[in-house]
Amino acid sequence: MKELSEELTHIRDLPKVELHTHYEGAAPPAFIRGLAKEKKIDISKVFNADGSYAFRDFVHFLSVYEAATTVLKSPEDFKRLGLAILEEAASNGVIYMESFVSPDFCGGGDVSAWRDYLAAIQEAADEAKRDFGITSRGIVTCIRHFGPEQAKTAALCAAETAGDFITGFGMGGDENQGAQRDFLYSFDMAREAGLRLTTHAGEWRGPSEVREAVQDLGVERIGHGVRAVEDAALVDELAEKGIVLEVCPGSNVVLGVYPDWKSHPIDTLRRAGVPVTVSTDDPPFFHTTMRDEYVNLANTFGWDAEVFSDIARASAKAAFCDEKTRTEILEKLEA
Ligand code: MCF
Ligand code: ZN
C-alpha cells in the first residue's frame, strides 16, 4: 500500500460524525458467514469466491442484502452485530453514528417483538459507548419496495418506541417503486410521535424525487439526494432551506450511480451551499470505511482538514439527537 502524506494521515484520523448507515448492511461478510454456519443456513449465493458480498447491480444488491439478513434471527444476534459495527466505526474515528434499523427484519413489524430486538440493539449501543467511546442513535426505517401498508407497521413500531435512542424515522429501498407521498401516513405518524425525518431520494430517480421528499413528506434530511445537482433551482432551494444531504460517495460509485469519484457531485453541491455530510451506507458491501471515504474525497477534490471539520460540524448540527448530546459531540470535534 502507498504511504499517506502527513496531511492525508491527519485527515484520515480526524473525528467523524456519520449519519447514514444501515444496521445489517454494516455487517462484515465473515460475521454473516459465521452466523450462517452456526445456524446451518445455506446462503452461499450471497458471497463471491473471495468471501465478499456478491451483487451485480442495485436491485440485486437489495435481494442479497435481504438474503444475508435471514441469518440474523434473535435479539442476541442483533446485539452481537451492533457491537461489531460500532467497534469498527469507532476504529475509523467515528464519534457519533446513526443507523437505520428495520422492524421488518426485527420481529416482522410486531411491536412487542420489536421491543425485544430494540432492547438488544440499545444494550449494544450502551456497551459500545462505554467500551469504544462511540455515541449512537437509531432511525427506524421502512422499506419502500415492501409497500405503504407494511411501512405503517414500521411507523407504529417507531412511534411506540420513540425516545432517547430511537430519534428518527426514514425510508430506504427501491426508489424506482411507488412515490414518496404513498408513505405520507407513516411519516405523519412518526412526526406526530416526535421523530425527526429522512428518506432515501435522488439516488436513482432525478431531482423531482428530491422535491417530492421535501414537499410531500416534509423531511429535513435526504438519504443520498445527489441527483438534485441536475436542477439548479432545486440546489438553491436545498441550500436556502438547509436540507441536509446524507451523501455516500463510495456507495454511489460501487452501485453505479456515478462511474467514478471524479464524476461525483458532492463537491459541486457543497460549493453551492447545500449542507452535505459524508457516510458509508453499507460499508462492507461497498468495500469502504469512513477513513477510506475521507482519503478518497481529499484525493479527488483536494479537500483539506478545514473542509472535513466543517462537514463534521454540519453533521453534528443535523444529527437526530438531543441538545446535550449535540453539545458533547461538537465539543469532541473541537478538541
Ligand atoms: O442506501 C443504500 C442504497 N439505496 C437504497 N436503500 C438501501 C441502501 N442500503 C440499504 N438499503 C435499504 C434496503 O432495502 O435499506 C434496508 C435494506 O433492506 C435496510 S434498513 C435497516
Ligand atoms: Zn442508504
mmCIF file of C-alpha atoms and ligand atoms in Angstrom:
data_model
loop_
_atom_site.group_PDB
_atom_site.id
_atom_site.type_symbol
_atom_site.label_atom_id
_atom_site.label_comp_id
_atom_site.label_asym_id
_atom_site.label_seq_id
_atom_site.Cartn_x
_atom_site.Cartn_y
_atom_site.Cartn_z
ATOM 1 C CA MET A 1 0.000 0.000 0.000
ATOM 2 C CA LYS A 2 1.197 3.540 -0.820
ATOM 3 C CA GLU A 3 2.139 5.552 2.240
ATOM 4 C CA LEU A 4 -0.113 8.513 3.005
ATOM 5 C CA SER A 5 1.297 12.026 3.257
ATOM 6 C CA GLU A 6 1.273 13.695 6.656
ATOM 7 C CA GLU A 7 -1.750 15.798 5.674
ATOM 8 C CA LEU A 8 -3.727 12.804 4.418
ATOM 9 C CA THR A 9 -2.898 10.872 7.582
ATOM 10 C CA HIS A 10 -4.195 13.822 9.618
ATOM 11 C CA ILE A 11 -7.384 13.962 7.519
ATOM 12 C CA ARG A 12 -7.896 10.184 7.750
ATOM 13 C CA ASP A 13 -7.649 10.327 11.541
ATOM 14 C CA LEU A 14 -9.999 13.289 12.119
ATOM 15 C CA PRO A 15 -13.006 12.683 14.389
ATOM 16 C CA LYS A 16 -16.094 11.903 12.306
ATOM 17 C CA VAL A 17 -19.875 12.061 12.532
ATOM 18 C CA GLU A 18 -21.733 9.526 10.406
ATOM 19 C CA LEU A 19 -25.472 9.894 9.792
ATOM 20 C CA HIS A 20 -26.287 7.243 7.175
ATOM 21 C CA THR A 21 -25.592 3.558 7.793
ATOM 22 C CA HIS A 22 -27.839 0.517 7.567
ATOM 23 C CA TYR A 23 -27.549 -1.869 10.524
ATOM 24 C CA GLU A 24 -27.429 -5.164 8.602
ATOM 25 C CA GLY A 25 -25.615 -3.515 5.701
ATOM 26 C CA ALA A 26 -22.712 -2.779 8.020
ATOM 27 C CA ALA A 27 -22.284 -6.479 8.844
ATOM 28 C CA PRO A 28 -18.880 -7.812 7.792
ATOM 29 C CA PRO A 29 -19.320 -10.795 5.427
ATOM 30 C CA ALA A 30 -17.358 -13.010 7.848
ATOM 31 C CA PHE A 31 -19.864 -12.162 10.590
ATOM 32 C CA ILE A 32 -22.816 -13.213 8.383
ATOM 33 C CA ARG A 33 -20.964 -16.353 7.225
ATOM 34 C CA GLY A 34 -20.231 -17.279 10.840
ATOM 35 C CA LEU A 35 -23.893 -16.974 11.851
ATOM 36 C CA ALA A 36 -24.984 -18.942 8.757
ATOM 37 C CA LYS A 37 -22.620 -21.748 9.764
ATOM 38 C CA GLU A 38 -23.789 -21.711 13.396
ATOM 39 C CA LYS A 39 -27.410 -21.932 12.302
ATOM 40 C CA LYS A 40 -26.760 -24.271 9.373
ATOM 41 C CA ILE A 41 -28.365 -21.913 6.850
ATOM 42 C CA ASP A 42 -27.108 -22.060 3.258
ATOM 43 C CA ILE A 43 -26.570 -18.533 1.958
ATOM 44 C CA SER A 44 -23.573 -19.349 -0.229
ATOM 45 C CA LYS A 45 -25.122 -17.362 -3.129
ATOM 46 C CA VAL A 46 -24.626 -14.183 -1.099
ATOM 47 C CA PHE A 47 -20.830 -14.388 -1.375
ATOM 48 C CA ASN A 48 -18.169 -14.266 -4.072
ATOM 49 C CA ALA A 49 -15.393 -16.866 -4.102
ATOM 50 C CA ASP A 50 -13.142 -14.407 -2.221
ATOM 51 C CA GLY A 51 -15.720 -14.116 0.570
ATOM 52 C CA SER A 52 -17.006 -10.627 -0.296
ATOM 53 C CA TYR A 53 -20.700 -9.868 -0.892
ATOM 54 C CA ALA A 54 -21.780 -10.725 -4.455
ATOM 55 C CA PHE A 55 -24.160 -8.428 -6.346
ATOM 56 C CA ARG A 56 -24.460 -7.285 -9.952
ATOM 57 C CA ASP A 57 -26.495 -4.091 -9.638
ATOM 58 C CA PHE A 58 -28.768 -2.145 -7.290
ATOM 59 C CA VAL A 59 -31.789 -4.446 -7.466
ATOM 60 C CA HIS A 60 -29.563 -7.478 -6.961
ATOM 61 C CA PHE A 61 -27.885 -5.677 -4.048
ATOM 62 C CA LEU A 62 -31.293 -5.283 -2.377
ATOM 63 C CA SER A 63 -32.037 -9.006 -2.659
ATOM 64 C CA VAL A 64 -28.543 -10.043 -1.485
ATOM 65 C CA TYR A 65 -28.957 -7.675 1.497
ATOM 66 C CA GLU A 66 -32.233 -9.367 2.389
ATOM 67 C CA ALA A 67 -30.739 -12.861 1.937
ATOM 68 C CA ALA A 68 -27.784 -12.021 4.207
ATOM 69 C CA THR A 69 -30.236 -10.687 6.793
ATOM 70 C CA THR A 70 -32.048 -14.062 7.073
ATOM 71 C CA VAL A 71 -29.271 -15.401 9.342
ATOM 72 C CA LEU A 72 -29.906 -12.624 11.883
ATOM 73 C CA LYS A 73 -32.614 -14.337 13.879
ATOM 74 C CA SER A 74 -32.569 -13.371 17.549
ATOM 75 C CA PRO A 75 -32.210 -10.131 19.506
ATOM 76 C CA GLU A 76 -28.854 -11.538 20.687
ATOM 77 C CA ASP A 77 -27.687 -11.735 17.039
ATOM 78 C CA PHE A 78 -28.511 -8.046 16.628
ATOM 79 C CA LYS A 79 -26.640 -7.199 19.811
ATOM 80 C CA ARG A 80 -23.529 -9.008 18.585
ATOM 81 C CA LEU A 81 -23.849 -7.255 15.237
ATOM 82 C CA GLY A 82 -24.263 -3.869 16.900
ATOM 83 C CA LEU A 83 -21.081 -4.315 18.925
ATOM 84 C CA ALA A 84 -19.148 -5.347 15.812
ATOM 85 C CA ILE A 85 -20.408 -2.362 13.787
ATOM 86 C CA LEU A 86 -19.781 0.206 16.490
ATOM 87 C CA GLU A 87 -16.303 -1.106 17.298
ATOM 88 C CA GLU A 88 -15.369 -0.900 13.609
ATOM 89 C CA ALA A 89 -16.832 2.604 13.240
ATOM 90 C CA ALA A 90 -15.017 3.819 16.366
ATOM 91 C CA SER A 91 -11.746 2.440 14.977
ATOM 92 C CA ASN A 92 -12.352 4.692 11.957
ATOM 93 C CA GLY A 93 -12.618 7.762 14.170
ATOM 94 C CA VAL A 94 -16.439 7.912 14.207
ATOM 95 C CA ILE A 95 -17.519 9.529 17.484
ATOM 96 C CA TYR A 96 -21.248 9.643 16.694
ATOM 97 C CA MET A 97 -23.193 7.359 14.400
ATOM 98 C CA GLU A 98 -26.806 6.943 13.308
ATOM 99 C CA SER A 99 -28.027 3.588 11.996
ATOM 100 C CA PHE A 100 -31.155 2.645 10.121
ATOM 101 C CA VAL A 101 -32.901 -0.221 11.875
ATOM 102 C CA SER A 102 -35.885 -2.004 10.418
ATOM 103 C CA PRO A 103 -38.722 -3.695 12.332
ATOM 104 C CA ASP A 104 -39.248 -5.737 9.147
ATOM 105 C CA PHE A 105 -36.035 -7.628 9.970
ATOM 106 C CA CYS A 106 -36.576 -7.462 13.743
ATOM 107 C CA GLY A 107 -39.791 -9.266 14.542
ATOM 108 C CA GLY A 108 -41.613 -8.676 11.253
ATOM 109 C CA GLY A 109 -43.368 -5.472 12.315
ATOM 110 C CA ASP A 110 -44.833 -6.835 15.563
ATOM 111 C CA VAL A 111 -44.471 -4.113 18.220
ATOM 112 C CA SER A 112 -43.843 -6.449 21.137
ATOM 113 C CA ALA A 113 -41.176 -8.450 19.265
ATOM 114 C CA TRP A 114 -39.642 -5.181 18.048
ATOM 115 C CA ARG A 115 -39.254 -4.023 21.674
ATOM 116 C CA ASP A 116 -37.138 -7.116 22.401
ATOM 117 C CA TYR A 117 -34.869 -6.527 19.405
ATOM 118 C CA LEU A 118 -34.600 -2.851 20.206
ATOM 119 C CA ALA A 119 -33.608 -3.596 23.812
ATOM 120 C CA ALA A 120 -30.725 -5.735 22.474
ATOM 121 C CA ILE A 121 -29.702 -3.050 19.968
ATOM 122 C CA GLN A 122 -29.710 -0.463 22.750
ATOM 123 C CA GLU A 123 -27.627 -2.721 25.000
ATOM 124 C CA ALA A 124 -25.024 -2.878 22.234
ATOM 125 C CA ALA A 125 -25.132 0.916 21.913
ATOM 126 C CA ASP A 126 -24.641 1.384 25.673
ATOM 127 C CA GLU A 127 -21.749 -1.086 25.807
ATOM 128 C CA ALA A 128 -20.105 0.463 22.746
ATOM 129 C CA LYS A 129 -20.372 3.896 24.325
ATOM 130 C CA ARG A 130 -18.686 2.548 27.466
ATOM 131 C CA ASP A 131 -16.039 0.414 25.717
ATOM 132 C CA PHE A 132 -15.267 2.264 22.468
ATOM 133 C CA GLY A 133 -16.402 5.814 23.283
ATOM 134 C CA ILE A 134 -18.851 5.991 20.378
ATOM 135 C CA THR A 135 -22.316 7.504 20.793
ATOM 136 C CA SER A 136 -25.131 6.176 18.588
ATOM 137 C CA ARG A 137 -28.796 6.545 17.758
ATOM 138 C CA GLY A 138 -31.321 4.535 15.741
ATOM 139 C CA ILE A 139 -33.568 5.649 12.903
ATOM 140 C CA VAL A 140 -36.482 3.275 12.335
ATOM 141 C CA THR A 141 -36.730 2.653 8.629
ATOM 142 C CA CYS A 142 -39.480 1.381 6.383
ATOM 143 C CA ILE A 143 -38.594 -0.317 3.132
ATOM 144 C CA ARG A 144 -40.071 1.245 0.023
ATOM 145 C CA HIS A 145 -40.403 -1.895 -2.080
ATOM 146 C CA PHE A 146 -42.264 -3.638 0.773
ATOM 147 C CA GLY A 147 -45.056 -1.109 0.144
ATOM 148 C CA PRO A 148 -47.026 1.519 2.115
ATOM 149 C CA GLU A 149 -49.099 -0.941 4.173
ATOM 150 C CA GLN A 150 -46.050 -2.661 5.633
ATOM 151 C CA ALA A 151 -44.478 0.750 6.197
ATOM 152 C CA LYS A 152 -47.340 1.542 8.593
ATOM 153 C CA THR A 153 -46.270 -1.317 10.868
ATOM 154 C CA ALA A 154 -42.710 0.063 10.886
ATOM 155 C CA ALA A 155 -44.052 3.539 11.674
ATOM 156 C CA LEU A 156 -46.129 2.145 14.537
ATOM 157 C CA CYS A 157 -43.049 0.397 15.963
ATOM 158 C CA ALA A 158 -41.173 3.694 15.623
ATOM 159 C CA ALA A 159 -43.911 5.746 17.277
ATOM 160 C CA GLU A 160 -44.245 3.263 20.151
ATOM 161 C CA THR A 161 -40.522 3.319 20.903
ATOM 162 C CA ALA A 162 -39.641 6.928 20.104
ATOM 163 C CA GLY A 163 -37.344 8.289 22.793
ATOM 164 C CA ASP A 164 -33.730 8.710 23.779
ATOM 165 C CA PHE A 165 -32.361 6.126 21.345
ATOM 166 C CA ILE A 166 -34.930 5.957 18.535
ATOM 167 C CA THR A 167 -34.935 9.545 17.395
ATOM 168 C CA GLY A 168 -35.825 9.348 13.710
ATOM 169 C CA PHE A 169 -37.910 7.672 11.043
ATOM 170 C CA GLY A 170 -36.889 7.097 7.457
ATOM 171 C CA MET A 171 -37.285 5.069 4.301
ATOM 172 C CA GLY A 172 -34.791 3.085 2.211
ATOM 173 C CA GLY A 173 -35.166 0.520 -0.549
ATOM 174 C CA ASP A 174 -36.054 0.617 -4.209
ATOM 175 C CA GLU A 175 -36.655 4.229 -5.193
ATOM 176 C CA ASN A 176 -37.942 3.144 -8.582
ATOM 177 C CA GLN A 177 -41.103 1.754 -6.998
ATOM 178 C CA GLY A 178 -44.077 3.891 -5.975
ATOM 179 C CA ALA A 179 -43.854 7.504 -4.836
ATOM 180 C CA GLN A 180 -42.716 9.283 -1.668
ATOM 181 C CA ARG A 181 -46.268 10.505 -0.978
ATOM 182 C CA ASP A 182 -47.548 6.882 -0.830
ATOM 183 C CA PHE A 183 -45.833 6.771 2.560
ATOM 184 C CA LEU A 184 -47.288 10.017 3.946
ATOM 185 C CA TYR A 185 -49.436 8.232 6.538
ATOM 186 C CA SER A 186 -46.358 6.569 8.034
ATOM 187 C CA PHE A 187 -44.241 9.713 8.000
ATOM 188 C CA ASP A 188 -47.088 11.684 9.614
ATOM 189 C CA MET A 189 -47.432 9.070 12.356
ATOM 190 C CA ALA A 190 -43.688 9.252 13.038
ATOM 191 C CA ARG A 191 -43.701 13.070 13.003
ATOM 192 C CA GLU A 192 -46.576 13.138 15.494
ATOM 193 C CA ALA A 193 -44.561 10.851 17.779
ATOM 194 C CA GLY A 194 -41.816 13.498 17.799
ATOM 195 C CA LEU A 195 -39.435 11.711 15.445
ATOM 196 C CA ARG A 196 -37.152 13.539 13.014
ATOM 197 C CA LEU A 197 -37.499 12.551 9.356
ATOM 198 C CA THR A 198 -35.262 11.485 6.480
ATOM 199 C CA THR A 199 -35.855 9.462 3.307
ATOM 200 C CA HIS A 200 -33.712 7.992 0.536
ATOM 201 C CA ALA A 201 -34.349 10.071 -2.599
ATOM 202 C CA GLY A 202 -32.462 11.284 -5.631
ATOM 203 C CA GLU A 203 -30.140 8.288 -5.723
ATOM 204 C CA TRP A 204 -31.789 6.514 -8.683
ATOM 205 C CA ARG A 205 -34.535 8.950 -9.642
ATOM 206 C CA GLY A 206 -33.826 12.550 -10.531
ATOM 207 C CA PRO A 207 -34.496 15.942 -8.921
ATOM 208 C CA SER A 208 -38.305 15.574 -8.858
ATOM 209 C CA GLU A 209 -37.949 12.763 -6.343
ATOM 210 C CA VAL A 210 -35.947 15.018 -4.012
ATOM 211 C CA ARG A 211 -38.500 17.791 -4.411
ATOM 212 C CA GLU A 212 -41.315 15.363 -3.542
ATOM 213 C CA ALA A 213 -39.433 14.116 -0.471
ATOM 214 C CA VAL A 214 -39.202 17.690 0.826
ATOM 215 C CA GLN A 215 -42.658 18.863 -0.223
ATOM 216 C CA ASP A 216 -44.779 15.743 0.249
ATOM 217 C CA LEU A 217 -43.155 14.155 3.289
ATOM 218 C CA GLY A 218 -41.612 17.248 4.884
ATOM 219 C CA VAL A 219 -38.286 15.559 5.655
ATOM 220 C CA GLU A 220 -35.380 17.648 6.962
ATOM 221 C CA ARG A 221 -32.669 15.325 5.648
ATOM 222 C CA ILE A 222 -32.348 13.291 2.458
ATOM 223 C CA GLY A 223 -30.538 9.984 2.077
ATOM 224 C CA HIS A 224 -28.206 10.473 -0.918
ATOM 225 C CA GLY A 225 -30.118 13.288 -2.717
ATOM 226 C CA VAL A 226 -27.157 13.676 -5.042
ATOM 227 C CA ARG A 227 -29.150 13.816 -8.272
ATOM 228 C CA ALA A 228 -30.610 17.127 -7.075
ATOM 229 C CA VAL A 229 -27.496 18.556 -8.719
ATOM 230 C CA GLU A 230 -29.244 18.169 -12.094
ATOM 231 C CA ASP A 231 -31.661 21.016 -11.229
ATOM 232 C CA ALA A 232 -30.108 24.385 -10.338
ATOM 233 C CA ALA A 233 -33.321 25.779 -8.832
ATOM 234 C CA LEU A 234 -33.618 22.752 -6.571
ATOM 235 C CA VAL A 235 -29.986 23.089 -5.492
ATOM 236 C CA ASP A 236 -30.724 26.700 -4.475
ATOM 237 C CA GLU A 237 -33.839 25.598 -2.621
ATOM 238 C CA LEU A 238 -31.960 22.904 -0.664
ATOM 239 C CA ALA A 239 -29.267 25.415 0.243
ATOM 240 C CA GLU A 240 -31.822 28.022 1.306
ATOM 241 C CA LYS A 241 -33.913 25.630 3.383
ATOM 242 C CA GLY A 242 -30.835 23.944 4.836
ATOM 243 C CA ILE A 243 -31.980 20.486 3.795
ATOM 244 C CA VAL A 244 -29.111 18.183 4.697
ATOM 245 C CA LEU A 245 -27.884 15.539 2.261
ATOM 246 C CA GLU A 246 -26.550 12.283 3.690
ATOM 247 C CA VAL A 247 -24.058 11.676 0.896
ATOM 248 C CA CYS A 248 -22.389 8.269 0.496
ATOM 249 C CA PRO A 249 -19.925 8.694 -2.374
ATOM 250 C CA GLY A 250 -18.308 5.233 -2.214
ATOM 251 C CA SER A 251 -21.743 3.593 -2.273
ATOM 252 C CA ASN A 252 -22.786 5.673 -5.286
ATOM 253 C CA VAL A 253 -19.654 4.708 -7.214
ATOM 254 C CA VAL A 254 -19.884 0.978 -6.456
ATOM 255 C CA LEU A 255 -23.615 0.810 -7.272
ATOM 256 C CA GLY A 256 -23.044 2.766 -10.481
ATOM 257 C CA VAL A 257 -24.946 5.991 -9.782
ATOM 258 C CA TYR A 258 -21.692 7.654 -10.943
ATOM 259 C CA PRO A 259 -18.941 5.969 -12.949
ATOM 260 C CA ASP A 260 -16.080 7.206 -10.728
ATOM 261 C CA TRP A 261 -15.171 9.545 -7.859
ATOM 262 C CA LYS A 262 -14.298 12.423 -10.188
ATOM 263 C CA SER A 263 -17.857 12.449 -11.565
ATOM 264 C CA HIS A 264 -19.448 12.534 -8.120
ATOM 265 C CA PRO A 265 -21.351 15.808 -7.430
ATOM 266 C CA ILE A 266 -20.611 16.144 -3.696
ATOM 267 C CA ASP A 267 -18.131 18.974 -4.219
ATOM 268 C CA THR A 268 -20.447 20.843 -6.610
ATOM 269 C CA LEU A 269 -23.296 20.574 -4.090
ATOM 270 C CA ARG A 270 -21.056 21.719 -1.240
ATOM 271 C CA ARG A 271 -19.828 24.723 -3.204
ATOM 272 C CA ALA A 272 -23.441 25.647 -3.994
ATOM 273 C CA GLY A 273 -24.118 25.891 -0.253
ATOM 274 C CA VAL A 274 -26.070 22.655 0.224
ATOM 275 C CA PRO A 275 -25.291 21.143 3.642
ATOM 276 C CA VAL A 276 -23.577 17.880 2.709
ATOM 277 C CA THR A 277 -22.475 15.164 5.113
ATOM 278 C CA VAL A 278 -20.399 12.026 4.458
ATOM 279 C CA SER A 279 -21.342 8.424 5.267
ATOM 280 C CA THR A 280 -20.554 4.851 4.239
ATOM 281 C CA ASP A 281 -24.132 3.467 3.801
ATOM 282 C CA ASP A 282 -23.310 -0.285 3.860
ATOM 283 C CA PRO A 283 -19.505 -0.254 4.259
ATOM 284 C CA PRO A 284 -18.518 -3.923 3.709
ATOM 285 C CA PHE A 285 -20.829 -4.186 0.682
ATOM 286 C CA PHE A 286 -19.101 -1.205 -0.882
ATOM 287 C CA HIS A 287 -15.573 -2.068 0.300
ATOM 288 C CA THR A 288 -15.310 1.193 2.190
ATOM 289 C CA THR A 289 -14.834 2.732 5.643
ATOM 290 C CA MET A 290 -15.167 6.308 6.872
ATOM 291 C CA ARG A 291 -11.392 6.628 6.674
ATOM 292 C CA ASP A 292 -11.465 5.489 3.033
ATOM 293 C CA GLU A 293 -14.240 7.977 2.224
ATOM 294 C CA TYR A 294 -12.201 10.817 3.734
ATOM 295 C CA VAL A 295 -9.000 9.847 1.913
ATOM 296 C CA ASN A 296 -10.819 9.423 -1.416
ATOM 297 C CA LEU A 297 -12.570 12.799 -1.030
ATOM 298 C CA ALA A 298 -9.292 14.532 -0.185
ATOM 299 C CA ASN A 299 -7.544 12.914 -3.155
ATOM 300 C CA THR A 300 -10.390 13.563 -5.606
ATOM 301 C CA PHE A 301 -11.450 17.088 -4.683
ATOM 302 C CA GLY A 302 -8.422 18.424 -2.829
ATOM 303 C CA TRP A 303 -10.438 18.939 0.352
ATOM 304 C CA ASP A 304 -8.276 19.984 3.302
ATOM 305 C CA ALA A 305 -8.764 19.363 7.020
ATOM 306 C CA GLU A 306 -10.848 22.518 7.333
ATOM 307 C CA VAL A 307 -13.416 21.269 4.823
ATOM 308 C CA PHE A 308 -13.715 17.975 6.705
ATOM 309 C CA SER A 309 -14.063 19.802 10.029
ATOM 310 C CA ASP A 310 -16.831 21.965 8.556
ATOM 311 C CA ILE A 311 -18.588 18.841 7.340
ATOM 312 C CA ALA A 312 -18.278 17.104 10.709
ATOM 313 C CA ARG A 313 -19.752 20.175 12.452
ATOM 314 C CA ALA A 314 -22.602 20.361 9.917
ATOM 315 C CA SER A 315 -23.245 16.653 10.527
ATOM 316 C CA ALA A 316 -23.368 17.180 14.295
ATOM 317 C CA LYS A 317 -25.829 20.033 13.793
ATOM 318 C CA ALA A 318 -28.015 17.789 11.613
ATOM 319 C CA ALA A 319 -27.839 14.785 13.957
ATOM 320 C CA PHE A 320 -31.136 13.419 15.244
ATOM 321 C CA CYS A 321 -30.104 13.657 18.899
ATOM 322 C CA ASP A 322 -30.903 15.746 21.950
ATOM 323 C CA GLU A 323 -29.164 19.088 22.502
ATOM 324 C CA LYS A 324 -26.957 17.847 25.345
ATOM 325 C CA THR A 325 -25.558 15.080 23.164
ATOM 326 C CA ARG A 326 -25.101 17.522 20.277
ATOM 327 C CA THR A 327 -23.087 19.849 22.506
ATOM 328 C CA GLU A 328 -20.927 16.918 23.623
ATOM 329 C CA ILE A 329 -20.248 15.885 20.016
ATOM 330 C CA LEU A 330 -19.411 19.456 18.989
ATOM 331 C CA GLU A 331 -17.034 19.744 21.949
ATOM 332 C CA LYS A 332 -15.304 16.499 20.966
ATOM 333 C CA LEU A 333 -14.937 17.801 17.408
ATOM 334 C CA GLU A 334 -13.322 20.990 18.654
ATOM 335 C CA ALA A 335 -10.914 19.176 20.984
HETATM 336 O O1 MCF B 1 -28.600 3.352 0.509
HETATM 337 C C1 MCF B 1 -28.467 2.053 0.003
HETATM 338 C C2 MCF B 1 -28.937 2.039 -1.432
HETATM 339 N N1 MCF B 1 -30.243 2.679 -1.615
HETATM 340 C C3 MCF B 1 -31.382 2.285 -1.022
HETATM 341 N N2 MCF B 1 -31.543 1.530 0.011
HETATM 342 C C4 MCF B 1 -30.652 0.905 0.804
HETATM 343 C C5 MCF B 1 -29.260 1.059 0.812
HETATM 344 N N3 MCF B 1 -28.761 0.197 1.690
HETATM 345 C C6 MCF B 1 -29.769 -0.465 2.242
HETATM 346 N N4 MCF B 1 -30.927 -0.021 1.730
HETATM 347 C C7 MCF B 1 -32.293 -0.458 2.092
HETATM 348 C C8 MCF B 1 -32.541 -1.915 1.706
HETATM 349 O O2 MCF B 1 -33.809 -2.029 1.166
HETATM 350 O O3 MCF B 1 -32.469 -0.353 3.488
HETATM 351 C C9 MCF B 1 -32.938 -1.575 4.004
HETATM 352 C C10 MCF B 1 -32.469 -2.639 3.031
HETATM 353 O O4 MCF B 1 -33.309 -3.746 3.060
HETATM 354 C C11 MCF B 1 -32.436 -1.785 5.392
HETATM 355 S S1 MCF B 1 -32.900 -0.551 6.533
HETATM 356 C C12 MCF B 1 -32.328 -1.162 8.036
HETATM 357 ZN ZN ZN B 2 -28.759 4.059 2.423
#
